[in-house]
Amino acid sequence: MNRNTFKKLIRIAVLPLLACIALTACQTGNGGAPTAVPTEVPTIEPEVPTAAPLSEEEAYDVAFALPVTEQSIDAVKPQTYAAVDGLGRTLSFKGDSYASSQYSGTVGERRGGKFVGIFYSDWHEELSRSTSIRNVTQILSTLSPEEYEAAKHDFKNKIWKGNTGYHFWDEPVFGYYSTADKYVLRKHAEMLADAGVDCIIFDNTNGTYTWKESYTAIFETFTQAKKEGVNVPQIVFMLPFGAVDWAATQMRELYKDIYSQGKYQDLWFYWKGKPLMMGYPDSLGYSNTDREIRNFFTWRMNDGSYFVENPAEEHWGWLSTYPQAAYKNSDGTVEQVTVGVAQNADYKRNVITAMSGYNVMGRSYAKGKYSYTYNKDGQKITVDKNIENSKFYGINFQQQWDYAISLDPEFIFVTGWNEWVAIRMETWAGDTTLTNCLVDQCDTEYSRDCEPSNGVMKDYYYYQLCENIRRFKGVTPAESVDRKATIDIGGKISQWNDIPAYNTYVHSTWVRSKQNGSRGYGNKVLKNDTARNDVVTAKVAYDDRYIYFYADTADVLTPYTDEGWMRLFIDTGSSGDANWEGFEFVVNRVSPTDANHCTLERSTGGWNWETVGSIEYYVRRNVIQLRIPRELLGMPQVGKPPVFSFKWCDNNLIGENEGNILNLYTDGEAAPGGRFTFVVN
């Protein structure tokens, strides 16, 4: 169900009002108009409870073992999340249609036998120890467009200050991190699980390096995350291109250190009955150990060409130009296809080049007159290479996804997640057209990562990744459940026992410190101690007058006087600009007035808010309950189930980060993560 379907449902719920509801509508100033949120929402003080609230001891009649330390991976259901990205694009649900100038389709039911892997750079630990921070986008940001292009192609331009070595195309949302930083690795585990990624594919394509310190930290962090409810991606190694001695060295080391010992076995990604290894088994000799290694894995030989048309069997690509190569099974069915954010390829000469070169297939590139469409607030938006800020919209990425989905392979290999850096060189691969070479990454246009950025690219590509995985694999719809109940929020917590839960990951709030490996590039220790209230479960109930909200946390809730304490954001699906990142309402943006009353506010546009009313709430150890009159949210009063989405946040969006939604990735708690929301329908 996309945002427009969402609005449609709300309107259906509003239109057939009975006479008594019409009277209420007149009182609210809505006049029966089919708008989810009235122009003027009335301020209504909550009724005083008919019975005195119970004491904490009387109300807390459930058996919580605090702190909560584990969660089942089956309990958390990211497929049921909604999201609206910063461009107004929404995540699809079963039955939603999509279209481009070349392809169209409808999202189906979740299918088995469909897998997505993503290219993952696990070498940032080793590089971070010896590399200073140099950001190409920042270095060139002061130049005019003409000066920018000149400097990009001039190795000796003074703007570079003579620096070679590694350069970032921009700053990652988690800072210039090491891949031994367990705070970041846990964030990656959750984000990739929420997206539906099945495996991460380590970049071991250079020399004999296996990046052991990083892969050990990743295995350890993912193992813990899995115990805490995260359906983490499994792991594959991609070795050097070709049957070379240094690839054999890696194979033996990885087999000795991991596979022969059965270490982290539940994180191995299996393909056709054996752990998958991307590499060339002919690199090995014929010793007993080498024979054992050959027989242990399913091998897929990684093809370094971007232009192959008829690839050999048992080969897989990692990056291709459109239309991408189809890597087939012996029966002719398509086994694997690649999808790239961008390609360091020259579309005129049809050769691999540097991202800083000429005629490069960047984020805005598409072959032919390609466009795609999406609906935003009831209007159809057409995206092509001429749209303003075209690099935000992933035109290249989308054309490749469309084609890959049309081939319906078993496996899609996405490039990439978190490469971020490239070495600056004067020449590369004997290409005389190149006079300043940043081969794999250059700037915001000529780069190929989906991980969110602190710069202008934000998290656009992350949600485009999520959307296309849903289109490819399908979506299991949420179960239809009855949430109708009247809750005495000052009464016993056990009233909620029969209300279905929205579950979240346990221990998703981490302290970032040197002890967790947080020393990043430039020898900088990256710190974050905003972890506070870790939401484990959320619930919603409703009756004809109120909507009731519940959340419990892994440990006892902190005092309500804390800044940014237990905020509830609500998206009613209303059209127009009166929202912040899709949310029309917020509870607790300002601290509660006392231990039982807090404030509901409505956005007047962006991070600008006006008071709607006072809301009653109660806290019992690790449980918060509150109720909101439906009238304040502009929802039908009688006989109609409310339709909306929501999320809980704690200890973020404060101070200098007010209104910065990217702060939900880095600070405090967001349940569910990032822009995702739980859906009530």
XYZ file of C-alpha atoms in Angstrom:
681
model
C 0.000 0.000 0.000
C 1.672 3.213 -1.128
C 0.997 6.704 0.217
C -1.653 7.371 -2.417
C -3.465 4.126 -1.602
C -3.109 5.198 2.020
C -4.863 8.506 1.305
C -7.538 6.701 -0.704
C -8.381 4.444 2.223
C -8.618 7.410 4.554
C -10.958 9.205 2.172
C -13.147 6.127 1.824
C -13.308 6.054 5.598
C -14.357 9.718 5.776
C -16.917 10.070 2.988
C -19.805 7.817 4.075
C -20.449 9.747 7.285
C -23.636 9.146 9.186
C -25.664 12.074 10.396
C -24.139 11.989 13.846
C -20.660 11.987 12.347
C -21.555 14.895 10.103
C -22.501 16.854 13.192
C -19.090 16.073 14.663
C -17.444 17.114 11.395
C -19.177 20.475 11.579
C -17.856 20.903 15.067
C -14.311 20.140 13.905
C -14.404 22.564 11.005
C -13.923 19.759 8.485
C -17.361 20.159 6.965
C -17.296 16.593 5.653
C -14.550 17.355 3.138
C -12.519 14.287 2.047
C -9.297 15.444 3.664
C -7.455 13.269 6.174
C -6.422 16.189 8.384
C -8.837 19.143 8.740
C -7.606 22.620 7.977
C -8.238 23.576 11.590
C -7.891 20.788 14.102
C -9.761 21.566 17.315
C -7.990 21.637 20.626
C -9.743 19.282 23.025
C -8.690 18.585 26.557
C -8.830 14.841 27.291
C -11.636 13.703 29.520
C -10.777 13.058 33.139
C -10.707 9.266 33.674
C -13.827 7.959 35.371
C -11.701 5.889 37.741
C -8.571 6.923 39.571
C -5.407 5.546 37.952
C -3.869 2.492 39.558
C -0.558 2.674 41.344
C 2.490 1.425 39.475
C 2.476 -1.789 41.511
C -1.197 -2.424 40.720
C -0.912 -1.518 37.020
C 2.328 -3.385 36.314
C 0.753 -6.845 36.250
C 2.839 -8.379 33.440
C 5.984 -10.487 33.668
C 8.783 -8.449 32.074
C 12.271 -9.809 32.693
C 14.326 -6.623 32.516
C 16.499 -5.920 30.723
C 15.161 -7.609 27.582
C 18.134 -9.186 25.782
C 16.782 -11.330 22.929
C 14.224 -11.167 20.132
C 13.130 -13.718 17.523
C 14.016 -12.854 13.917
C 10.511 -14.000 12.961
C 8.986 -11.408 15.288
C 10.264 -8.350 13.396
C 8.580 -7.819 10.004
C 10.278 -5.127 7.883
C 8.184 -6.104 4.835
C 5.208 -4.516 6.549
C 6.933 -1.151 7.086
C 5.933 1.939 5.154
C 8.291 4.784 4.245
C 8.283 8.054 2.321
C 11.700 9.194 1.140
C 12.891 12.782 0.811
C 11.682 12.919 -2.804
C 8.165 11.797 -1.917
C 8.651 8.264 -3.254
C 6.852 5.599 -1.216
C 7.550 1.938 -0.571
C 5.219 -0.450 -2.367
C 3.067 -3.210 -0.947
C 1.459 -6.203 -2.630
C -0.763 -5.070 -5.499
C 0.900 -1.710 -6.055
C 1.907 -0.969 -9.638
C 5.005 0.754 -10.992
C 6.031 1.971 -14.417
C 8.834 3.370 -16.522
C 9.109 4.177 -20.202
C 10.447 0.667 -20.860
C 8.962 -1.570 -18.162
C 5.943 -1.836 -15.889
C 4.729 -4.278 -13.307
C 2.813 -4.989 -10.128
C 4.294 -5.993 -6.797
C 3.314 -9.563 -6.022
C 3.341 -11.874 -3.029
C 6.732 -12.706 -1.514
C 8.397 -15.449 -3.569
C 10.893 -18.048 -2.500
C 14.028 -18.672 -4.536
C 14.800 -14.979 -5.091
C 17.924 -13.483 -3.533
C 19.720 -10.144 -3.407
C 23.382 -9.623 -2.526
C 25.224 -6.327 -2.255
C 28.882 -5.447 -2.819
C 30.349 -4.589 0.588
C 33.739 -3.029 1.299
C 35.145 -4.523 4.492
C 38.617 -3.002 4.143
C 37.911 0.370 5.775
C 39.546 -0.789 9.012
C 42.981 -1.297 7.466
C 42.747 1.791 5.255
C 41.495 4.016 8.057
C 44.680 3.473 10.059
C 46.911 5.117 7.485
C 44.631 7.417 5.479
C 43.771 11.065 6.023
C 40.290 12.388 5.317
C 40.015 13.944 1.858
C 36.526 14.572 0.484
C 36.325 15.283 -3.264
C 32.893 16.916 -3.021
C 34.121 19.288 -0.320
C 37.450 19.954 -2.051
C 35.719 21.035 -5.263
C 32.695 22.712 -3.631
C 34.073 26.265 -3.838
C 34.625 26.122 -7.609
C 32.388 27.329 -10.417
C 31.017 24.599 -12.724
C 33.730 25.377 -15.281
C 36.482 25.348 -12.662
C 35.052 22.149 -11.194
C 35.312 20.288 -14.503
C 38.797 21.617 -15.153
C 40.064 20.568 -11.721
C 38.436 17.155 -11.955
C 40.534 16.398 -15.049
C 43.767 18.069 -13.928
C 46.035 16.005 -11.691
C 48.292 18.997 -10.999
C 45.565 21.523 -10.193
C 46.432 23.360 -6.984
C 43.030 22.507 -5.471
C 44.345 18.979 -4.821
C 47.338 20.285 -2.825
C 49.464 17.537 -4.323
C 47.591 14.819 -2.402
C 47.301 11.397 -3.947
C 46.133 8.408 -1.922
C 42.518 7.675 -1.050
C 39.768 10.269 -1.461
C 36.118 9.999 -0.342
C 33.401 10.968 -2.799
C 31.501 12.388 0.220
C 31.023 11.778 3.938
C 29.087 8.662 5.030
C 26.146 9.260 7.378
C 28.102 7.452 10.130
C 31.205 9.546 9.572
C 34.540 8.403 8.162
C 34.332 5.045 9.886
C 36.382 1.887 10.215
C 34.767 -1.449 9.342
C 35.848 -2.657 12.777
C 33.454 -0.110 14.341
C 30.743 -2.326 15.814
C 28.364 0.608 16.217
C 28.379 1.064 12.435
C 28.310 -2.665 11.715
C 25.188 -3.083 13.835
C 23.538 -0.202 11.952
C 24.467 -1.892 8.652
C 23.028 -5.204 9.845
C 19.680 -3.591 10.646
C 19.492 -1.413 7.533
C 20.338 -4.240 5.139
C 17.946 -6.610 6.911
C 15.170 -4.008 6.670
C 15.896 -3.655 2.953
C 15.632 -7.412 2.366
C 19.281 -8.029 1.424
C 20.195 -11.713 1.733
C 23.980 -11.494 1.687
C 26.837 -9.031 1.671
C 29.666 -9.794 -0.746
C 33.078 -8.792 0.556
C 35.474 -7.057 -1.802
C 38.592 -9.257 -1.606
C 39.564 -8.564 -5.204
C 42.997 -7.051 -4.552
C 46.135 -8.982 -3.657
C 46.243 -11.465 -0.785
C 44.405 -9.263 1.707
C 41.511 -10.943 3.529
C 40.890 -8.024 5.934
C 40.643 -10.394 8.899
C 40.147 -7.789 11.614
C 37.170 -6.331 9.765
C 35.520 -9.592 8.792
C 35.897 -10.881 12.362
C 34.168 -7.769 13.716
C 31.398 -8.170 11.132
C 30.832 -11.849 11.910
C 30.745 -11.112 15.651
C 28.406 -8.128 15.339
C 26.031 -9.905 12.955
C 25.946 -12.961 15.236
C 24.854 -10.816 18.175
C 22.362 -8.880 16.035
C 20.741 -12.122 14.925
C 20.127 -13.086 18.569
C 18.479 -9.708 19.042
C 15.941 -10.108 16.236
C 17.829 -8.942 13.127
C 17.498 -11.209 10.087
C 21.052 -10.310 9.153
C 22.501 -10.765 5.673
C 24.793 -13.755 5.336
C 28.327 -13.446 4.015
C 30.170 -14.232 0.768
C 33.770 -13.503 -0.216
C 34.555 -12.295 -3.741
C 38.197 -13.004 -4.577
C 40.530 -11.590 -7.278
C 39.386 -11.702 -10.900
C 41.103 -14.660 -12.556
C 43.005 -17.812 -11.613
C 46.002 -16.208 -9.910
C 48.337 -17.232 -7.102
C 47.238 -14.479 -4.721
C 43.648 -15.698 -5.002
C 44.778 -19.176 -3.938
C 46.512 -17.638 -0.925
C 43.246 -16.034 0.144
C 41.281 -19.240 -0.408
C 43.599 -21.196 1.864
C 43.576 -18.534 4.581
C 39.794 -18.168 4.591
C 39.284 -21.924 4.584
C 41.742 -22.411 7.441
C 40.460 -19.537 9.594
C 36.701 -19.858 9.019
C 35.251 -22.678 6.959
C 37.326 -25.678 8.068
C 36.492 -24.809 11.679
C 32.784 -24.275 11.081
C 33.049 -20.769 12.546
C 30.025 -18.493 12.120
C 28.342 -21.210 10.066
C 24.863 -19.729 10.371
C 26.212 -16.644 8.576
C 27.520 -18.520 5.531
C 25.453 -17.887 2.414
C 24.693 -21.199 0.685
C 24.135 -21.599 -3.031
C 23.064 -24.873 -4.625
C 23.735 -26.765 -1.420
C 27.183 -25.440 -0.471
C 28.686 -22.189 0.843
C 29.107 -19.729 -2.031
C 32.579 -18.473 -2.960
C 33.090 -16.038 -5.837
C 36.471 -16.809 -7.324
C 38.406 -19.127 -9.609
C 38.975 -22.626 -8.173
C 41.633 -23.218 -10.836
C 43.824 -20.917 -8.764
C 44.318 -23.906 -6.474
C 46.725 -26.783 -6.901
C 46.133 -30.474 -6.218
C 47.230 -30.976 -2.633
C 44.760 -32.700 -0.332
C 43.880 -29.352 1.243
C 43.376 -27.676 -2.124
C 41.141 -30.528 -3.287
C 39.157 -30.191 -0.061
C 38.710 -26.473 -0.668
C 37.573 -27.065 -4.261
C 34.902 -29.488 -3.120
C 33.727 -27.464 -0.140
C 32.189 -24.524 -2.013
C 29.798 -23.720 -4.801
C 32.045 -21.632 -7.048
C 30.946 -18.768 -9.224
C 33.779 -17.171 -11.173
C 33.576 -13.377 -10.986
C 33.530 -11.733 -14.394
C 35.429 -8.441 -14.507
C 33.976 -7.290 -17.828
C 31.158 -4.743 -17.909
C 30.318 -5.491 -21.534
C 30.088 -9.281 -21.929
C 27.031 -10.382 -23.904
C 27.152 -14.171 -23.671
C 28.854 -15.081 -20.399
C 30.101 -18.572 -19.680
C 28.320 -20.904 -17.274
C 29.253 -20.778 -13.605
C 30.354 -17.171 -13.991
C 28.718 -14.232 -12.240
C 29.013 -10.526 -12.874
C 29.546 -7.787 -10.337
C 28.915 -4.707 -12.507
C 27.576 -4.373 -16.057
C 26.408 -1.683 -18.437
C 22.763 -1.629 -19.529
C 21.346 -3.954 -20.776
C 23.183 -6.123 -18.283
C 24.504 -9.581 -19.048
C 22.327 -12.527 -18.026
C 24.399 -15.237 -16.342
C 22.538 -18.475 -17.020
C 22.122 -21.986 -15.719
C 22.809 -24.960 -17.975
C 19.082 -25.159 -18.803
C 19.063 -21.576 -20.083
C 17.228 -20.019 -17.141
C 18.749 -16.841 -15.736
C 20.702 -17.448 -12.551
C 22.259 -14.038 -11.881
C 22.123 -10.419 -13.063
C 23.912 -7.328 -11.778
C 22.434 -3.939 -10.890
C 24.732 -0.942 -10.513
C 24.160 2.519 -9.095
C 26.614 3.840 -11.703
C 29.393 2.393 -13.845
C 32.921 3.670 -14.413
C 32.467 3.079 -18.126
C 32.766 5.394 -21.140
C 29.478 5.269 -23.071
C 31.093 6.565 -26.270
C 34.151 4.312 -26.395
C 32.505 1.364 -24.617
C 35.490 0.813 -22.330
C 36.082 0.819 -18.596
C 37.348 4.197 -17.452
C 37.752 6.269 -14.285
C 34.759 7.854 -12.541
C 36.624 11.149 -12.966
C 36.925 10.574 -16.716
C 34.828 11.608 -19.709
C 31.449 10.269 -20.896
C 31.002 8.320 -17.672
C 27.812 6.414 -16.864
C 27.013 8.279 -13.656
C 23.955 8.225 -11.438
C 21.939 10.331 -13.926
C 22.912 8.303 -16.986
C 20.408 6.205 -18.899
C 20.595 4.523 -22.267
C 18.053 5.935 -24.697
C 15.061 8.062 -23.748
C 14.426 6.430 -20.410
C 12.124 7.785 -17.705
C 10.177 6.466 -14.758
C 7.178 7.813 -12.876
C 5.889 7.899 -9.332
C 2.977 9.533 -7.542
C 3.502 12.269 -4.989
C 0.502 13.805 -3.231
C -1.786 12.709 -6.055
C 0.439 14.074 -8.828
C 2.437 11.980 -11.272
C 6.131 12.862 -11.249
C 8.121 11.944 -14.360
C 11.829 11.413 -13.795
C 14.354 11.575 -16.613
C 17.892 12.889 -17.007
C 16.555 16.453 -17.442
C 14.872 16.676 -14.039
C 16.442 19.115 -11.586
C 18.986 17.395 -9.328
C 18.730 14.290 -11.489
C 21.466 12.541 -9.497
C 19.079 12.257 -6.531
C 16.617 10.085 -8.441
C 18.763 7.089 -9.410
C 17.914 7.025 -13.116
C 20.813 4.726 -14.015
C 20.049 2.536 -10.989
C 16.357 2.307 -11.876
C 16.898 1.420 -15.521
C 19.165 -1.419 -14.429
C 16.687 -2.601 -11.795
C 13.843 -2.549 -14.318
C 15.794 -4.702 -16.738
C 17.029 -7.113 -14.071
C 13.519 -7.628 -12.702
C 12.212 -8.252 -16.231
C 14.745 -11.106 -16.595
C 13.515 -12.622 -13.306
C 16.833 -14.165 -12.226
C 17.408 -16.187 -9.090
C 19.993 -13.724 -7.761
C 20.611 -9.998 -8.213
C 24.060 -8.618 -7.347
C 23.882 -4.909 -6.413
C 26.944 -2.643 -6.628
C 27.235 -1.252 -4.131
C 26.892 -0.324 -0.476
C 29.922 1.360 1.111
C 33.006 1.650 -1.076
C 33.278 5.434 -0.599
C 36.949 5.917 -1.592
C 39.255 5.793 -4.595
C 42.967 6.446 -5.021
C 43.846 9.602 -6.956
C 46.377 8.853 -9.693
C 47.706 10.727 -12.707
C 47.164 7.873 -15.163
C 45.435 4.521 -15.113
C 45.510 1.374 -17.246
C 47.376 3.105 -20.053
C 44.362 5.244 -20.974
C 45.845 8.414 -22.462
C 42.500 10.266 -22.297
C 42.699 10.303 -18.490
C 44.699 13.081 -16.850
C 43.432 12.758 -13.264
C 42.181 9.366 -12.181
C 39.738 8.546 -9.418
C 38.771 5.164 -10.779
C 35.970 3.696 -8.668
C 34.474 6.758 -6.957
C 34.698 10.484 -7.631
C 31.854 12.748 -6.478
C 28.112 12.793 -5.843
C 27.266 12.132 -9.513
C 30.064 9.720 -10.300
C 29.895 7.235 -7.438
C 28.081 3.976 -6.784
C 27.162 3.597 -3.093
C 23.667 3.163 -1.618
C 24.665 3.780 1.987
C 23.264 7.138 3.139
C 25.482 10.200 3.033
C 25.780 13.252 5.258
C 25.895 15.290 2.058
C 23.254 16.121 -0.530
C 22.649 12.490 -1.539
C 21.135 11.768 1.891
C 19.293 8.411 1.943
C 17.631 8.516 -1.471
C 19.409 5.427 -2.801
C 18.795 3.369 0.305
C 15.014 3.593 -0.110
C 15.291 3.050 -3.855
C 17.168 -0.147 -2.998
C 14.412 -1.154 -0.552
C 11.686 -0.458 -3.100
C 13.264 -2.477 -5.879
C 13.968 -5.462 -3.662
C 10.243 -5.468 -2.885
C 9.434 -5.342 -6.596
C 11.805 -8.236 -7.295
C 11.062 -10.529 -4.354
C 7.468 -9.514 -3.606
C 5.900 -8.585 -0.291
C 4.095 -10.673 2.300
C 1.144 -8.535 3.388
C 0.561 -7.849 7.047
C -2.096 -9.966 8.698
C -5.496 -8.380 9.100
C -5.986 -7.963 12.834
C -8.604 -6.500 15.127
C -7.234 -3.644 17.209
C -10.582 -2.351 18.432
C -10.520 -2.026 22.201
C -11.049 0.567 24.882
C -7.963 0.892 27.064
C -7.817 2.486 30.484
C -4.281 3.839 30.155
C -4.144 4.388 33.901
C -5.163 0.772 34.490
C -3.512 -2.617 34.184
C -0.957 -3.207 31.459
C -2.433 -6.659 30.849
C -5.307 -4.926 29.011
C -2.930 -4.952 26.029
C -2.271 -8.696 26.113
C -4.606 -9.504 23.212
C -3.577 -6.535 21.055
C -1.123 -7.584 18.284
C 2.397 -6.209 18.634
C 4.780 -4.383 16.342
C 8.163 -5.794 17.339
C 11.543 -4.135 16.900
C 15.158 -5.118 17.338
C 16.545 -5.434 20.851
C 19.765 -3.558 21.679
C 19.496 -1.361 18.603
C 20.792 1.543 20.690
C 24.579 1.246 20.937
C 27.186 3.389 22.602
C 29.899 4.275 20.103
C 33.312 4.354 21.711
C 36.953 3.489 21.214
C 36.279 0.172 22.965
C 33.884 -0.755 20.141
C 36.491 -0.018 17.460
C 35.277 3.462 16.598
C 38.608 5.006 15.619
C 38.030 6.026 12.001
C 39.911 7.679 9.163
C 42.332 10.402 10.134
C 42.869 8.631 13.468
C 39.664 10.263 14.709
C 37.733 8.578 17.530
C 34.035 8.717 16.631
C 31.797 8.859 19.706
C 28.069 8.577 20.291
C 26.539 8.108 23.737
C 22.928 8.977 22.887
C 21.685 5.406 23.480
C 18.906 5.609 26.044
C 15.402 4.098 25.754
C 15.455 0.998 23.527
C 11.921 0.327 22.227
C 11.150 -3.397 21.972
C 7.405 -3.514 21.280
C 4.744 -1.067 20.112
C 0.981 -1.537 20.072
C -2.057 0.427 18.905
C -5.729 0.080 19.805
C -8.732 2.255 19.039
C -12.374 2.791 19.795
C -14.859 5.325 18.450
C -13.354 8.186 20.434
C -9.657 7.494 21.033
C -6.561 5.954 19.536
C -4.398 4.313 22.193
C -0.631 3.882 21.916
C 1.663 1.579 23.866
C 5.421 1.032 23.829
C 7.710 -0.995 26.042
C 11.468 -0.731 26.283
C 14.310 -3.100 27.078
C 14.823 -1.501 30.484
C 13.115 1.005 32.776
C 12.215 4.253 31.006
C 14.274 7.316 31.837
C 12.574 10.399 33.390
C 10.092 12.298 31.230
C 12.113 15.461 31.816
C 14.883 14.163 29.529
C 15.286 16.140 26.311
C 13.835 14.455 23.233
C 12.053 11.879 25.397
C 9.832 9.180 23.817
C 8.457 11.092 20.855
C 5.628 9.658 18.788
C 5.416 10.695 15.108
C 2.172 10.078 13.192
C 1.597 10.097 9.425
C -2.095 10.334 8.536
C -1.474 10.307 4.782
C -2.680 13.847 4.202
C -1.774 15.651 0.973
C -0.022 18.988 0.898
C 3.018 20.548 2.489
C 1.816 20.660 6.101
C 4.087 17.868 7.267
C 7.643 17.147 8.336
C 9.129 14.352 6.202
C 5.602 12.950 5.758
C 4.560 13.237 9.425
C 1.670 15.557 10.232
C 1.691 15.102 14.015
C 4.144 14.633 16.870
C 3.736 13.945 20.568
C 6.469 15.041 22.995
C 8.445 17.280 20.657
C 8.344 19.545 23.681
C 8.899 17.824 27.008
C 5.764 16.650 28.854
C 4.224 19.245 31.125
C 4.040 16.765 34.005
C 4.086 13.042 34.756
C 0.703 12.477 33.075
C 0.220 15.180 30.424
C 2.083 15.862 27.198
C 1.504 17.899 24.052
C 0.244 16.916 20.607
C 1.484 19.209 17.828
C 0.776 19.510 14.125
C 3.284 20.511 11.455
C 2.591 23.757 9.641
C 5.259 22.800 7.103
C 8.641 21.216 7.783
C 10.015 21.345 11.315
C 7.506 24.039 12.307
C 4.783 23.035 14.724
C 1.640 24.339 16.382
C -0.063 23.012 19.490
C -3.179 20.916 18.931
C -3.986 19.717 22.422
C -2.962 18.189 25.715
C -2.631 14.402 25.767
C -2.893 12.056 28.726
C -0.156 9.455 29.265
C 1.114 7.064 31.956
C 4.489 5.403 32.519
C 4.890 2.110 34.369
C 8.570 1.145 34.653
C 9.390 0.225 31.025
C 5.912 0.851 29.567
C 4.406 4.075 28.247
C 0.716 4.355 27.331
C -1.108 7.343 25.903
C -4.369 8.144 24.205
C -5.243 10.724 21.569
C -8.798 11.810 20.724
C -9.392 10.770 17.123
C -10.895 14.176 16.446
C -7.531 15.819 17.087
C -5.987 13.716 14.320
C -8.818 14.502 11.903
C -9.979 10.884 11.770
C -13.581 9.599 11.591
C -15.209 9.320 14.989
C -17.634 6.417 14.779
C -17.546 2.978 13.226
C -14.473 3.418 11.051
C -11.024 1.966 11.725
C -8.298 4.613 11.610
C -5.674 4.409 8.875
C -2.226 5.850 9.590
C 1.404 5.000 10.256
C 3.652 5.887 13.172
C 7.056 5.539 14.802
C 8.635 6.076 18.205
C 11.858 8.070 18.625
C 13.999 8.878 21.633
C 16.976 11.194 22.197
C 17.378 12.442 18.637
C 16.261 15.392 16.490
C 17.402 17.788 19.212
C 19.801 20.732 19.330
C 21.641 21.227 16.045
C 19.904 18.118 14.657
C 16.344 19.440 14.965
C 14.488 18.557 11.778
C 17.373 16.504 10.321
C 15.829 13.105 9.627
C 19.259 11.576 8.972
C 19.809 11.936 12.722
C 17.445 8.979 13.167
C 20.168 6.711 11.770
C 22.868 7.844 14.164
C 21.399 8.981 17.492
C 19.203 7.499 20.178
C 16.354 5.197 19.171
C 14.090 5.107 16.125
C 11.485 2.346 16.088
C 11.361 1.282 13.351
C 14.667 2.571 11.966
C 15.315 5.538 9.697
C 12.232 6.721 7.803
C 10.358 3.437 8.251
C 6.979 3.435 10.004
C 4.564 0.877 11.407
C 1.270 0.786 9.491
C -2.191 0.670 11.066
C -4.906 -0.154 8.550
